[in-house]
PDB file of C-alpha atoms in Angstrom:
ATOM      1  CA  UNK A   1      66.334 221.381  65.647  1.00  0.00           C
ATOM      2  CA  UNK A   2      63.036 221.129  63.721  1.00  0.00           C
ATOM      3  CA  UNK A   3      62.545 224.458  62.212  1.00  0.00           C
ATOM      4  CA  UNK A   4      61.436 225.859  59.015  1.00  0.00           C
ATOM      5  CA  UNK A   5      61.527 229.082  57.342  1.00  0.00           C
ATOM      6  CA  UNK A   6      61.944 231.987  58.292  1.00  0.00           C
ATOM      7  CA  UNK A   7      62.603 235.665  58.877  1.00  0.00           C
ATOM      8  CA  UNK A   8      65.458 236.897  56.607  1.00  0.00           C
ATOM      9  CA  UNK A   9      64.960 240.296  58.145  1.00  0.00           C
ATOM     10  CA  UNK A  10      65.994 238.603  61.381  1.00  0.00           C
ATOM     11  CA  UNK A  11      69.036 236.887  59.911  1.00  0.00           C
ATOM     12  CA  UNK A  12      67.123 233.840  58.870  1.00  0.00           C
ATOM     13  CA  UNK A  13      66.786 232.390  55.411  1.00  0.00           C
ATOM     14  CA  UNK A  14      64.065 230.303  54.067  1.00  0.00           C
ATOM     15  CA  UNK A  15      65.058 226.636  53.901  1.00  0.00           C
ATOM     16  CA  UNK A  16      65.454 225.095  50.434  1.00  0.00           C
ATOM     17  CA  UNK A  17      64.078 228.022  48.718  1.00  0.00           C
ATOM     18  CA  UNK A  18      65.326 227.499  45.391  1.00  0.00           C
ATOM     19  CA  UNK A  19      64.114 224.158  45.284  1.00  0.00           C
ATOM     20  CA  UNK A  20      60.905 224.989  46.324  1.00  0.00           C
ATOM     21  CA  UNK A  21      60.517 227.641  43.724  1.00  0.00           C
ATOM     22  CA  UNK A  22      61.646 225.090  41.098  1.00  0.00           C
ATOM     23  CA  UNK A  23      58.898 222.584  42.331  1.00  0.00           C
ATOM     24  CA  UNK A  24      56.220 224.726  42.480  1.00  0.00           C
ATOM     25  CA  UNK A  25      56.829 226.956  39.356  1.00  0.00           C
ATOM     26  CA  UNK A  26      55.333 224.572  36.653  1.00  0.00           C
ATOM     27  CA  UNK A  27      51.871 224.513  38.703  1.00  0.00           C
ATOM     28  CA  UNK A  28      51.732 228.477  38.798  1.00  0.00           C
ATOM     29  CA  UNK A  29      52.656 228.823  35.394  1.00  0.00           C
ATOM     30  CA  UNK A  30      50.206 226.221  33.840  1.00  0.00           C
ATOM     31  CA  UNK A  31      47.496 228.293  35.700  1.00  0.00           C
ATOM     32  CA  UNK A  32      48.608 231.605  34.396  1.00  0.00           C
ATOM     33  CA  UNK A  33      49.062 230.142  30.866  1.00  0.00           C
ATOM     34  CA  UNK A  34      45.285 229.080  31.069  1.00  0.00           C
ATOM     35  CA  UNK A  35      44.117 232.635  31.995  1.00  0.00           C
ATOM     36  CA  UNK A  36      43.482 232.074  35.420  1.00  0.00           C
ATOM     37  CA  UNK A  37      45.090 233.796  38.372  1.00  0.00           C
ATOM     38  CA  UNK A  38      47.263 231.080  39.951  1.00  0.00           C
ATOM     39  CA  UNK A  39      46.789 230.632  43.666  1.00  0.00           C
ATOM     40  CA  UNK A  40      49.751 229.715  46.264  1.00  0.00           C
ATOM     41  CA  UNK A  41      48.670 228.721  49.656  1.00  0.00           C
ATOM     42  CA  UNK A  42      51.321 228.862  52.389  1.00  0.00           C
ATOM     43  CA  UNK A  43      49.907 226.932  55.153  1.00  0.00           C
ATOM     44  CA  UNK A  44      52.780 227.641  57.542  1.00  0.00           C
ATOM     45  CA  UNK A  45      53.345 231.316  56.744  1.00  0.00           C
ATOM     46  CA  UNK A  46      55.920 232.066  59.305  1.00  0.00           C
ATOM     47  CA  UNK A  47      58.021 235.384  58.655  1.00  0.00           C
ATOM     48  CA  UNK A  48      56.802 235.080  55.005  1.00  0.00           C
ATOM     49  CA  UNK A  49      60.103 234.227  53.407  1.00  0.00           C
ATOM     50  CA  UNK A  50      59.006 231.596  50.772  1.00  0.00           C
ATOM     51  CA  UNK A  51      55.716 233.639  50.181  1.00  0.00           C
ATOM     52  CA  UNK A  52      57.859 236.689  49.394  1.00  0.00           C
ATOM     53  CA  UNK A  53      59.988 234.695  46.873  1.00  0.00           C
ATOM     54  CA  UNK A  54      56.985 233.138  45.206  1.00  0.00           C
ATOM     55  CA  UNK A  55      55.256 236.405  44.976  1.00  0.00           C
ATOM     56  CA  UNK A  56      58.419 237.986  43.605  1.00  0.00           C
ATOM     57  CA  UNK A  57      58.807 235.380  41.108  1.00  0.00           C
ATOM     58  CA  UNK A  58      55.328 235.196  39.742  1.00  0.00           C
ATOM     59  CA  UNK A  59      53.881 238.759  39.394  1.00  0.00           C
ATOM     60  CA  UNK A  60      50.212 237.435  38.870  1.00  0.00           C
ATOM     61  CA  UNK A  61      50.287 235.198  41.677  1.00  0.00           C
ATOM     62  CA  UNK A  62      47.558 235.486  44.433  1.00  0.00           C
ATOM     63  CA  UNK A  63      48.887 234.410  47.979  1.00  0.00           C
ATOM     64  CA  UNK A  64      46.686 232.976  50.835  1.00  0.00           C
ATOM     65  CA  UNK A  65      48.963 232.777  53.896  1.00  0.00           C
ATOM     66  CA  UNK A  66      48.035 230.958  56.907  1.00  0.00           C
ATOM     67  CA  UNK A  67      49.565 230.725  60.512  1.00  0.00           C
ATOM     68  CA  UNK A  68      48.234 230.096  63.782  1.00  0.00           C
ATOM     69  CA  UNK A  69      50.744 232.626  65.277  1.00  0.00           C
ATOM     70  CA  UNK A  70      49.295 235.979  65.403  1.00  0.00           C
ATOM     71  CA  UNK A  71      52.815 237.466  65.676  1.00  0.00           C
ATOM     72  CA  UNK A  72      54.183 235.806  62.652  1.00  0.00           C
ATOM     73  CA  UNK A  73      50.999 236.994  60.840  1.00  0.00           C
ATOM     74  CA  UNK A  74      51.675 240.563  61.858  1.00  0.00           C
ATOM     75  CA  UNK A  75      55.424 240.604  60.853  1.00  0.00           C
ATOM     76  CA  UNK A  76      54.467 238.877  57.521  1.00  0.00           C
ATOM     77  CA  UNK A  77      51.833 241.595  56.840  1.00  0.00           C
ATOM     78  CA  UNK A  78      54.332 244.203  57.150  1.00  0.00           C
ATOM     79  CA  UNK A  79      57.031 242.251  55.150  1.00  0.00           C
ATOM     80  CA  UNK A  80      54.210 241.467  52.302  1.00  0.00           C
ATOM     81  CA  UNK A  81      52.646 244.864  52.240  1.00  0.00           C
ATOM     82  CA  UNK A  82      54.068 245.985  48.819  1.00  0.00           C
ATOM     83  CA  UNK A  83      52.011 243.060  47.191  1.00  0.00           C
ATOM     84  CA  UNK A  84      48.694 244.632  48.150  1.00  0.00           C
ATOM     85  CA  UNK A  85      45.455 242.843  47.480  1.00  0.00           C
ATOM     86  CA  UNK A  86      47.444 239.864  45.917  1.00  0.00           C
ATOM     87  CA  UNK A  87      47.875 238.887  49.643  1.00  0.00           C
ATOM     88  CA  UNK A  88      45.203 237.184  51.821  1.00  0.00           C
ATOM     89  CA  UNK A  89      46.563 236.518  55.503  1.00  0.00           C
ATOM     90  CA  UNK A  90      44.585 234.420  57.698  1.00  0.00           C
ATOM     91  CA  UNK A  91      44.761 233.395  61.305  1.00  0.00           C
ATOM     92  CA  UNK A  92      44.194 229.548  61.009  1.00  0.00           C
ATOM     93  CA  UNK A  93      45.791 226.300  61.699  1.00  0.00           C
ATOM     94  CA  UNK A  94      46.780 224.572  58.365  1.00  0.00           C
ATOM     95  CA  UNK A  95      43.999 221.643  58.675  1.00  0.00           C
ATOM     96  CA  UNK A  96      41.407 224.435  58.315  1.00  0.00           C
ATOM     97  CA  UNK A  97      42.263 224.484  54.558  1.00  0.00           C
ATOM     98  CA  UNK A  98      38.704 223.572  53.227  1.00  0.00           C
ATOM     99  CA  UNK A  99      37.008 226.121  55.473  1.00  0.00           C
ATOM    100  CA  UNK A 100      39.318 229.012  54.596  1.00  0.00           C
ATOM    101  CA  UNK A 101      39.074 228.270  50.913  1.00  0.00           C
ATOM    102  CA  UNK A 102      35.362 228.297  51.261  1.00  0.00           C
ATOM    103  CA  UNK A 103      35.288 231.572  53.223  1.00  0.00           C
ATOM    104  CA  UNK A 104      37.425 233.203  50.689  1.00  0.00           C
ATOM    105  CA  UNK A 105      35.569 231.707  47.698  1.00  0.00           C
ATOM    106  CA  UNK A 106      38.474 230.119  46.263  1.00  0.00           C
ATOM    107  CA  UNK A 107      37.620 226.674  44.510  1.00  0.00           C
ATOM    108  CA  UNK A 108      41.112 225.369  44.068  1.00  0.00           C
ATOM    109  CA  UNK A 109      44.632 226.056  44.961  1.00  0.00           C
ATOM    110  CA  UNK A 110      47.365 225.597  42.306  1.00  0.00           C
ATOM    111  CA  UNK A 111      50.366 225.356  44.738  1.00  0.00           C
ATOM    112  CA  UNK A 112      50.956 224.379  48.386  1.00  0.00           C
ATOM    113  CA  UNK A 113      53.703 224.722  50.754  1.00  0.00           C
ATOM    114  CA  UNK A 114      54.002 223.492  54.191  1.00  0.00           C
ATOM    115  CA  UNK A 115      56.987 224.369  56.218  1.00  0.00           C
ATOM    116  CA  UNK A 116      56.328 222.308  59.523  1.00  0.00           C
ATOM    117  CA  UNK A 117      57.623 222.702  62.754  1.00  0.00           C
ATOM    118  CA  UNK A 118      58.635 225.630  65.134  1.00  0.00           C
ATOM    119  CA  UNK A 119      59.645 228.646  63.465  1.00  0.00           C
ATOM    120  CA  UNK A 120      62.830 230.528  63.942  1.00  0.00           C
ATOM    121  CA  UNK A 121      61.331 233.377  65.864  1.00  0.00           C
ATOM    122  CA  UNK A 122      59.413 231.387  68.021  1.00  0.00           C
ATOM    123  CA  UNK A 123      62.702 229.447  69.116  1.00  0.00           C
ATOM    124  CA  UNK A 124      64.515 232.690  69.471  1.00  0.00           C
ATOM    125  CA  UNK A 125      61.995 234.517  71.601  1.00  0.00           C
ATOM    126  CA  UNK A 126      62.851 233.366  75.170  1.00  0.00           C
ATOM    127  CA  UNK A 127      59.386 234.207  76.683  1.00  0.00           C
ATOM    128  CA  UNK A 128      57.729 231.553  74.229  1.00  0.00           C
ATOM    129  CA  UNK A 129      59.190 228.672  76.068  1.00  0.00           C
ATOM    130  CA  UNK A 130      60.065 226.602  73.232  1.00  0.00           C
ATOM    131  CA  UNK A 131      63.965 226.362  73.820  1.00  0.00           C
ATOM    132  CA  UNK A 132      65.751 224.414  76.427  1.00  0.00           C
ATOM    133  CA  UNK A 133      68.770 226.626  76.038  1.00  0.00           C
ATOM    134  CA  UNK A 134      67.712 229.381  78.371  1.00  0.00           C
ATOM    135  CA  UNK A 135      65.047 229.910  81.119  1.00  0.00           C
ATOM    136  CA  UNK A 136      61.524 230.842  80.314  1.00  0.00           C
ATOM    137  CA  UNK A 137      57.987 230.068  81.262  1.00  0.00           C
ATOM    138  CA  UNK A 138      56.892 226.486  80.278  1.00  0.00           C
ATOM    139  CA  UNK A 139      54.453 227.767  77.273  1.00  0.00           C
ATOM    140  CA  UNK A 140      55.231 226.428  73.852  1.00  0.00           C
ATOM    141  CA  UNK A 141      51.914 227.639  72.422  1.00  0.00           C
ATOM    142  CA  UNK A 142      52.368 228.331  68.533  1.00  0.00           C
ATOM    143  CA  UNK A 143      48.947 230.090  68.923  1.00  0.00           C
ATOM    144  CA  UNK A 144      48.966 232.382  71.929  1.00  0.00           C
ATOM    145  CA  UNK A 145      45.137 232.376  71.967  1.00  0.00           C
ATOM    146  CA  UNK A 146      44.753 229.080  72.787  1.00  0.00           C
ATOM    147  CA  UNK A 147      44.401 227.577  76.382  1.00  0.00           C
ATOM    148  CA  UNK A 148      46.580 224.538  76.790  1.00  0.00           C
ATOM    149  CA  UNK A 149      50.284 225.283  77.795  1.00  0.00           C
ATOM    150  CA  UNK A 150      53.156 223.052  78.441  1.00  0.00           C
ATOM    151  CA  UNK A 151      53.117 223.912  82.026  1.00  0.00           C
ATOM    152  CA  UNK A 152      49.394 222.366  82.095  1.00  0.00           C
ATOM    153  CA  UNK A 153      50.672 219.127  80.196  1.00  0.00           C
ATOM    154  CA  UNK A 154      53.626 218.738  82.781  1.00  0.00           C
ATOM    155  CA  UNK A 155      51.586 219.733  85.904  1.00  0.00           C
ATOM    156  CA  UNK A 156      48.336 217.839  85.059  1.00  0.00           C
ATOM    157  CA  UNK A 157      48.673 214.746  82.716  1.00  0.00           C
ATOM    158  CA  UNK A 158      48.398 211.298  84.419  1.00  0.00           C
ATOM    159  CA  UNK A 159      51.834 209.483  84.677  1.00  0.00           C
ATOM    160  CA  UNK A 160      50.902 207.163  81.978  1.00  0.00           C
ATOM    161  CA  UNK A 161      49.953 209.731  79.443  1.00  0.00           C
ATOM    162  CA  UNK A 162      53.151 211.779  79.994  1.00  0.00           C
ATOM    163  CA  UNK A 163      55.155 208.767  79.425  1.00  0.00           C
ATOM    164  CA  UNK A 164      53.202 208.059  76.414  1.00  0.00           C
ATOM    165  CA  UNK A 165      53.783 211.570  74.870  1.00  0.00           C
ATOM    166  CA  UNK A 166      57.299 211.421  75.534  1.00  0.00           C
ATOM    167  CA  UNK A 167      58.067 207.921  74.014  1.00  0.00           C
ATOM    168  CA  UNK A 168      55.656 208.722  70.885  1.00  0.00           C
ATOM    169  CA  UNK A 169      56.316 212.136  70.308  1.00  0.00           C
ATOM    170  CA  UNK A 170      59.888 212.558  71.505  1.00  0.00           C
ATOM    171  CA  UNK A 171      61.013 209.066  70.561  1.00  0.00           C
ATOM    172  CA  UNK A 172      62.401 209.129  74.165  1.00  0.00           C
ATOM    173  CA  UNK A 173      63.618 205.613  75.293  1.00  0.00           C
ATOM    174  CA  UNK A 174      63.788 206.844  79.002  1.00  0.00           C
ATOM    175  CA  UNK A 175      60.060 208.222  78.810  1.00  0.00           C
ATOM    176  CA  UNK A 176      58.960 206.166  81.806  1.00  0.00           C
ATOM    177  CA  UNK A 177      61.839 207.411  83.929  1.00  0.00           C
ATOM    178  CA  UNK A 178      61.308 211.062  83.094  1.00  0.00           C
ATOM    179  CA  UNK A 179      57.595 211.138  83.556  1.00  0.00           C
ATOM    180  CA  UNK A 180      57.946 209.520  86.978  1.00  0.00           C
ATOM    181  CA  UNK A 181      60.348 212.191  88.124  1.00  0.00           C
ATOM    182  CA  UNK A 182      58.087 214.826  86.732  1.00  0.00           C
ATOM    183  CA  UNK A 183      55.098 213.522  88.800  1.00  0.00           C
ATOM    184  CA  UNK A 184      57.480 213.212  91.757  1.00  0.00           C
ATOM    185  CA  UNK A 185      58.754 216.804  91.648  1.00  0.00           C
ATOM    186  CA  UNK A 186      55.525 218.434  90.633  1.00  0.00           C
ATOM    187  CA  UNK A 187      53.930 217.218  93.891  1.00  0.00           C
ATOM    188  CA  UNK A 188      56.547 219.220  95.716  1.00  0.00           C
ATOM    189  CA  UNK A 189      55.942 222.352  93.607  1.00  0.00           C
ATOM    190  CA  UNK A 190      54.274 222.811  90.165  1.00  0.00           C
ATOM    191  CA  UNK A 191      56.716 223.191  87.029  1.00  0.00           C
ATOM    192  CA  UNK A 192      56.664 226.857  85.841  1.00  0.00           C
ATOM    193  CA  UNK A 193      60.086 227.081  83.876  1.00  0.00           C
ATOM    194  CA  UNK A 194      62.090 225.645  81.359  1.00  0.00           C
ATOM    195  CA  UNK A 195      65.155 225.537  83.397  1.00  0.00           C
ATOM    196  CA  UNK A 196      63.642 223.257  85.943  1.00  0.00           C
ATOM    197  CA  UNK A 197      62.170 220.843  83.433  1.00  0.00           C
ATOM    198  CA  UNK A 198      65.564 220.665  81.608  1.00  0.00           C
ATOM    199  CA  UNK A 199      67.539 219.906  84.966  1.00  0.00           C
ATOM    200  CA  UNK A 200      65.140 217.371  85.969  1.00  0.00           C
ATOM    201  CA  UNK A 201      65.600 215.364  82.463  1.00  0.00           C
ATOM    202  CA  UNK A 202      69.219 215.803  82.758  1.00  0.00           C
ATOM    203  CA  UNK A 203      69.160 214.026  86.186  1.00  0.00           C
ATOM    204  CA  UNK A 204      66.374 211.606  85.146  1.00  0.00           C
ATOM    205  CA  UNK A 205      68.317 209.703  82.456  1.00  0.00           C
ATOM    206  CA  UNK A 206      71.504 207.479  83.022  1.00  0.00           C
ATOM    207  CA  UNK A 207      74.633 209.480  83.424  1.00  0.00           C
ATOM    208  CA  UNK A 208      76.209 207.646  80.594  1.00  0.00           C
ATOM    209  CA  UNK A 209      73.395 208.823  78.095  1.00  0.00           C
ATOM    210  CA  UNK A 210      73.890 212.356  79.045  1.00  0.00           C
ATOM    211  CA  UNK A 211      77.335 212.370  77.826  1.00  0.00           C
ATOM    212  CA  UNK A 212      76.475 211.829  74.187  1.00  0.00           C
ATOM    213  CA  UNK A 213      73.889 213.158  71.567  1.00  0.00           C
ATOM    214  CA  UNK A 214      73.473 216.662  72.659  1.00  0.00           C
ATOM    215  CA  UNK A 215      71.104 218.202  75.411  1.00  0.00           C
ATOM    216  CA  UNK A 216      69.201 215.400  76.924  1.00  0.00           C
ATOM    217  CA  UNK A 217      65.970 217.553  77.195  1.00  0.00           C
ATOM    218  CA  UNK A 218      65.520 218.049  73.346  1.00  0.00           C
ATOM    219  CA  UNK A 219      63.268 215.046  72.860  1.00  0.00           C
ATOM    220  CA  UNK A 220      61.213 215.797  75.878  1.00  0.00           C
ATOM    221  CA  UNK A 221      60.730 219.461  74.633  1.00  0.00           C
ATOM    222  CA  UNK A 222      59.935 218.207  71.122  1.00  0.00           C
ATOM    223  CA  UNK A 223      57.285 215.906  72.630  1.00  0.00           C
ATOM    224  CA  UNK A 224      55.649 218.628  74.834  1.00  0.00           C
ATOM    225  CA  UNK A 225      55.418 221.168  71.947  1.00  0.00           C
ATOM    226  CA  UNK A 226      53.816 218.477  69.556  1.00  0.00           C
ATOM    227  CA  UNK A 227      51.332 217.713  72.329  1.00  0.00           C
ATOM    228  CA  UNK A 228      50.585 221.274  73.125  1.00  0.00           C
ATOM    229  CA  UNK A 229      50.123 222.346  69.696  1.00  0.00           C
ATOM    230  CA  UNK A 230      48.487 218.925  68.419  1.00  0.00           C
ATOM    231  CA  UNK A 231      50.885 219.035  65.523  1.00  0.00           C
ATOM    232  CA  UNK A 232      50.789 215.314  64.235  1.00  0.00           C
ATOM    233  CA  UNK A 233      47.049 215.156  64.420  1.00  0.00           C
ATOM    234  CA  UNK A 234      46.519 218.221  62.478  1.00  0.00           C
ATOM    235  CA  UNK A 235      49.151 217.341  59.947  1.00  0.00           C
ATOM    236  CA  UNK A 236      47.466 213.912  59.417  1.00  0.00           C
ATOM    237  CA  UNK A 237      44.288 215.977  58.626  1.00  0.00           C
ATOM    238  CA  UNK A 238      45.903 218.837  56.585  1.00  0.00           C
ATOM    239  CA  UNK A 239      47.824 216.973  53.851  1.00  0.00           C
ATOM    240  CA  UNK A 240      44.749 215.028  52.622  1.00  0.00           C
ATOM    241  CA  UNK A 241      42.871 218.298  52.613  1.00  0.00           C
ATOM    242  CA  UNK A 242      45.555 219.961  50.528  1.00  0.00           C
ATOM    243  CA  UNK A 243      45.615 217.302  48.154  1.00  0.00           C
ATOM    244  CA  UNK A 244      41.795 217.439  47.689  1.00  0.00           C
ATOM    245  CA  UNK A 245      42.078 221.018  46.916  1.00  0.00           C
ATOM    246  CA  UNK A 246      44.562 220.647  43.902  1.00  0.00           C
ATOM    247  CA  UNK A 247      43.559 220.812  40.385  1.00  0.00           C
ATOM    248  CA  UNK A 248      45.238 218.529  37.763  1.00  0.00           C
ATOM    249  CA  UNK A 249      48.632 220.035  37.508  1.00  0.00           C
ATOM    250  CA  UNK A 250      48.489 221.248  40.994  1.00  0.00           C
ATOM    251  CA  UNK A 251      51.587 220.647  43.282  1.00  0.00           C
ATOM    252  CA  UNK A 252      52.323 220.393  46.916  1.00  0.00           C
ATOM    253  CA  UNK A 253      55.619 220.615  48.828  1.00  0.00           C
ATOM    254  CA  UNK A 254      56.264 219.735  52.305  1.00  0.00           C
ATOM    255  CA  UNK A 255      59.391 220.532  54.483  1.00  0.00           C
ATOM    256  CA  UNK A 256      59.601 218.314  57.607  1.00  0.00           C
ATOM    257  CA  UNK A 257      62.078 218.436  60.197  1.00  0.00           C
ATOM    258  CA  UNK A 258      61.589 215.274  62.265  1.00  0.00           C
ATOM    259  CA  UNK A 259      60.767 211.644  61.300  1.00  0.00           C
ATOM    260  CA  UNK A 260      57.314 211.735  62.859  1.00  0.00           C
ATOM    261  CA  UNK A 261      56.221 214.556  60.360  1.00  0.00           C
ATOM    262  CA  UNK A 262      57.957 212.875  57.457  1.00  0.00           C
ATOM    263  CA  UNK A 263      56.566 209.685  58.238  1.00  0.00           C
ATOM    264  CA  UNK A 264      52.972 211.022  58.011  1.00  0.00           C
ATOM    265  CA  UNK A 265      53.899 212.794  54.753  1.00  0.00           C
ATOM    266  CA  UNK A 266      55.314 209.670  53.093  1.00  0.00           C
ATOM    267  CA  UNK A 267      52.401 207.516  54.088  1.00  0.00           C
ATOM    268  CA  UNK A 268      49.690 210.049  52.673  1.00  0.00           C
ATOM    269  CA  UNK A 269      51.576 210.783  49.407  1.00  0.00           C
ATOM    270  CA  UNK A 270      52.356 206.923  49.117  1.00  0.00           C
ATOM    271  CA  UNK A 271      48.685 206.220  49.253  1.00  0.00           C
ATOM    272  CA  UNK A 272      47.583 209.130  46.811  1.00  0.00           C
ATOM    273  CA  UNK A 273      50.205 207.823  44.368  1.00  0.00           C
ATOM    274  CA  UNK A 274      49.468 204.224  44.453  1.00  0.00           C
ATOM    275  CA  UNK A 275      47.712 202.118  41.868  1.00  0.00           C
ATOM    276  CA  UNK A 276      44.561 200.530  43.589  1.00  0.00           C
ATOM    277  CA  UNK A 277      43.374 198.335  40.956  1.00  0.00           C
ATOM    278  CA  UNK A 278      42.122 194.992  42.743  1.00  0.00           C
ATOM    279  CA  UNK A 279      45.126 192.460  42.641  1.00  0.00           C
ATOM    280  CA  UNK A 280      42.565 189.853  40.974  1.00  0.00           C
ATOM    281  CA  UNK A 281      42.164 192.108  37.798  1.00  0.00           C
ATOM    282  CA  UNK A 282      44.453 191.287  34.890  1.00  0.00           C
ATOM    283  CA  UNK A 283      45.039 194.762  33.526  1.00  0.00           C
ATOM    284  CA  UNK A 284      45.038 198.148  35.398  1.00  0.00           C
ATOM    285  CA  UNK A 285      41.757 200.079  35.366  1.00  0.00           C
ATOM    286  CA  UNK A 286      41.676 203.901  34.714  1.00  0.00           C
ATOM    287  CA  UNK A 287      39.455 204.651  37.453  1.00  0.00           C
ATOM    288  CA  UNK A 288      42.137 203.130  39.866  1.00  0.00           C
ATOM    289  CA  UNK A 289      45.094 204.675  38.599  1.00  0.00           C
ATOM    290  CA  UNK A 290      46.965 207.117  40.923  1.00  0.00           C
ATOM    291  CA  UNK A 291      45.731 210.669  41.430  1.00  0.00           C
ATOM    292  CA  UNK A 292      49.141 211.835  42.040  1.00  0.00           C
ATOM    293  CA  UNK A 293      52.673 211.371  41.125  1.00  0.00           C
ATOM    294  CA  UNK A 294      55.926 212.005  43.221  1.00  0.00           C
ATOM    295  CA  UNK A 295      58.081 214.832  42.320  1.00  0.00           C
ATOM    296  CA  UNK A 296      60.817 213.881  44.701  1.00  0.00           C
ATOM    297  CA  UNK A 297      62.740 210.522  44.902  1.00  0.00           C
ATOM    298  CA  UNK A 298      62.222 209.768  48.488  1.00  0.00           C
ATOM    299  CA  UNK A 299      62.949 212.761  50.821  1.00  0.00           C
ATOM    300  CA  UNK A 300      65.434 215.230  49.446  1.00  0.00           C
ATOM    301  CA  UNK A 301      67.774 217.093  51.895  1.00  0.00           C
ATOM    302  CA  UNK A 302      69.721 220.249  51.873  1.00  0.00           C
ATOM    303  CA  UNK A 303      73.009 220.503  50.278  1.00  0.00           C
ATOM    304  CA  UNK A 304      76.150 220.603  52.449  1.00  0.00           C
ATOM    305  CA  UNK A 305      76.696 224.168  51.252  1.00  0.00           C
ATOM    306  CA  UNK A 306      73.158 225.179  52.427  1.00  0.00           C
ATOM    307  CA  UNK A 307      73.543 223.639  55.762  1.00  0.00           C
ATOM    308  CA  UNK A 308      76.728 225.515  56.418  1.00  0.00           C
ATOM    309  CA  UNK A 309      75.313 228.771  55.769  1.00  0.00           C
ATOM    310  CA  UNK A 310      72.019 227.724  57.193  1.00  0.00           C
ATOM    311  CA  UNK A 311      72.255 225.502  59.951  1.00  0.00           C
ATOM    312  CA  UNK A 312      68.663 225.021  60.602  1.00  0.00           C
ATOM    313  CA  UNK A 313      68.289 223.300  57.061  1.00  0.00           C
ATOM    314  CA  UNK A 314      70.319 220.452  58.575  1.00  0.00           C
ATOM    315  CA  UNK A 315      67.295 218.235  59.440  1.00  0.00           C
ATOM    316  CA  UNK A 316      65.002 219.148  56.616  1.00  0.00           C
ATOM    317  CA  UNK A 317      63.284 216.629  54.462  1.00  0.00           C
ATOM    318  CA  UNK A 318      61.407 217.693  51.243  1.00  0.00           C
ATOM    319  CA  UNK A 319      58.762 215.769  49.498  1.00  0.00           C
ATOM    320  CA  UNK A 320      56.601 217.024  46.759  1.00  0.00           C
ATOM    321  CA  UNK A 321      53.745 215.688  44.557  1.00  0.00           C
ATOM    322  CA  UNK A 322      51.803 216.670  41.649  1.00  0.00           C
ATOM    323  CA  UNK A 323      47.889 215.865  40.709  1.00  0.00           C
ATOM    324  CA  UNK A 324      47.761 213.981  37.410  1.00  0.00           C
ATOM    325  CA  UNK A 325      43.941 213.235  37.394  1.00  0.00           C
ATOM    326  CA  UNK A 326      40.626 213.998  38.868  1.00  0.00           C
ATOM    327  CA  UNK A 327      39.045 211.796  41.478  1.00  0.00           C
ATOM    328  CA  UNK A 328      36.367 209.568  40.118  1.00  0.00           C
TER     329      UNK A 328
END
C-alpha cells in the first residue's frame, strides 16, 4: 500500500519521522545560525504529522504546508493552530511550488519534504473510493474540487488508453484483458462502485494468478488513482522545482511508496548530483561540478521494528539530497 504520513490523532504515525528530522535538521540549523528565519515546505502536508514534529523541534521555523486535499488542510489547520503565524497553509498541488513561493514572497526554502502517495485518511474514508476493500463510489480524487474522477476514466477512456494506464501506472501484466473486460461491461451499464470494478478485475485475470499476491485489484486501483490525480507528471515537475528553490546547504527529503515514484526521484537526483564535465576534457571544471550531493546511499527503508508498529511504512523508500553550490 503506497501511503505516507499521517494523522497521529487518528491512530496513524508519520513514516520515518526520526530519520526525516535527522536529515532536515542541519539545513534548518544553518539558516537559523545565519540569522535568517528557516523555511520548511511540506509539499504533501496530509494530517500534519511531520510538520508538527518539525515545528516542535525547531522553535524559529516557518512552515509552508501544501496539500491538494481541502479536508487535510482543515484537519492540519486545527492540529497546527498553536504555532500561530509560523504556519502558512496553501491549497495547492506540489508542482505549484514556484508560484506559491512567489505569492508568499519567499525567495528560498531551506528544507523540503515530499511524502508521496495517498494519505491514510483518504484510504480510510470509504466514500473517497481509494480502497478496494470496501464498496464506495468510484472517485479517487485527492482534490475534490477537480472534475476528473475514476468513474469517468473507467467509463469513457478508449480501450487502448485504459490498457496503457493499467500497464504503465499499475504495472499490470493483464492490462489488456482487464481493459477489454471493462469496456465490455461498461457497455451494459456504467461503472459507479469500487466493488463492481474489484470483482471484474478478479474475474478478468487467470485463476492461478488470483491465488497469490494479495487482492488482484490493487494494481488497477493504483493505476486509476495515479491517472485521476496526475501524480507522476506532477512529480516530474515538482522535484526539479523544489531543487531550484533550495539555497546552498538546503535539503530535500522524499518518501516514495511505489517503484514508479521512486524511479523518478532517483533519476532527478542522479542528474542533479552528476559531474557534467565534457568527457573529452582532461580535468573536471568547476562550472560542471554537481550542484547537489546525495544524503542517502540508495533508497533507505523503514526498520523492521517500525514496520511492525506502523505497517504502512512497509513499502517506503527514502531519498534525500543537499545543495552544495549555486547554479552557474
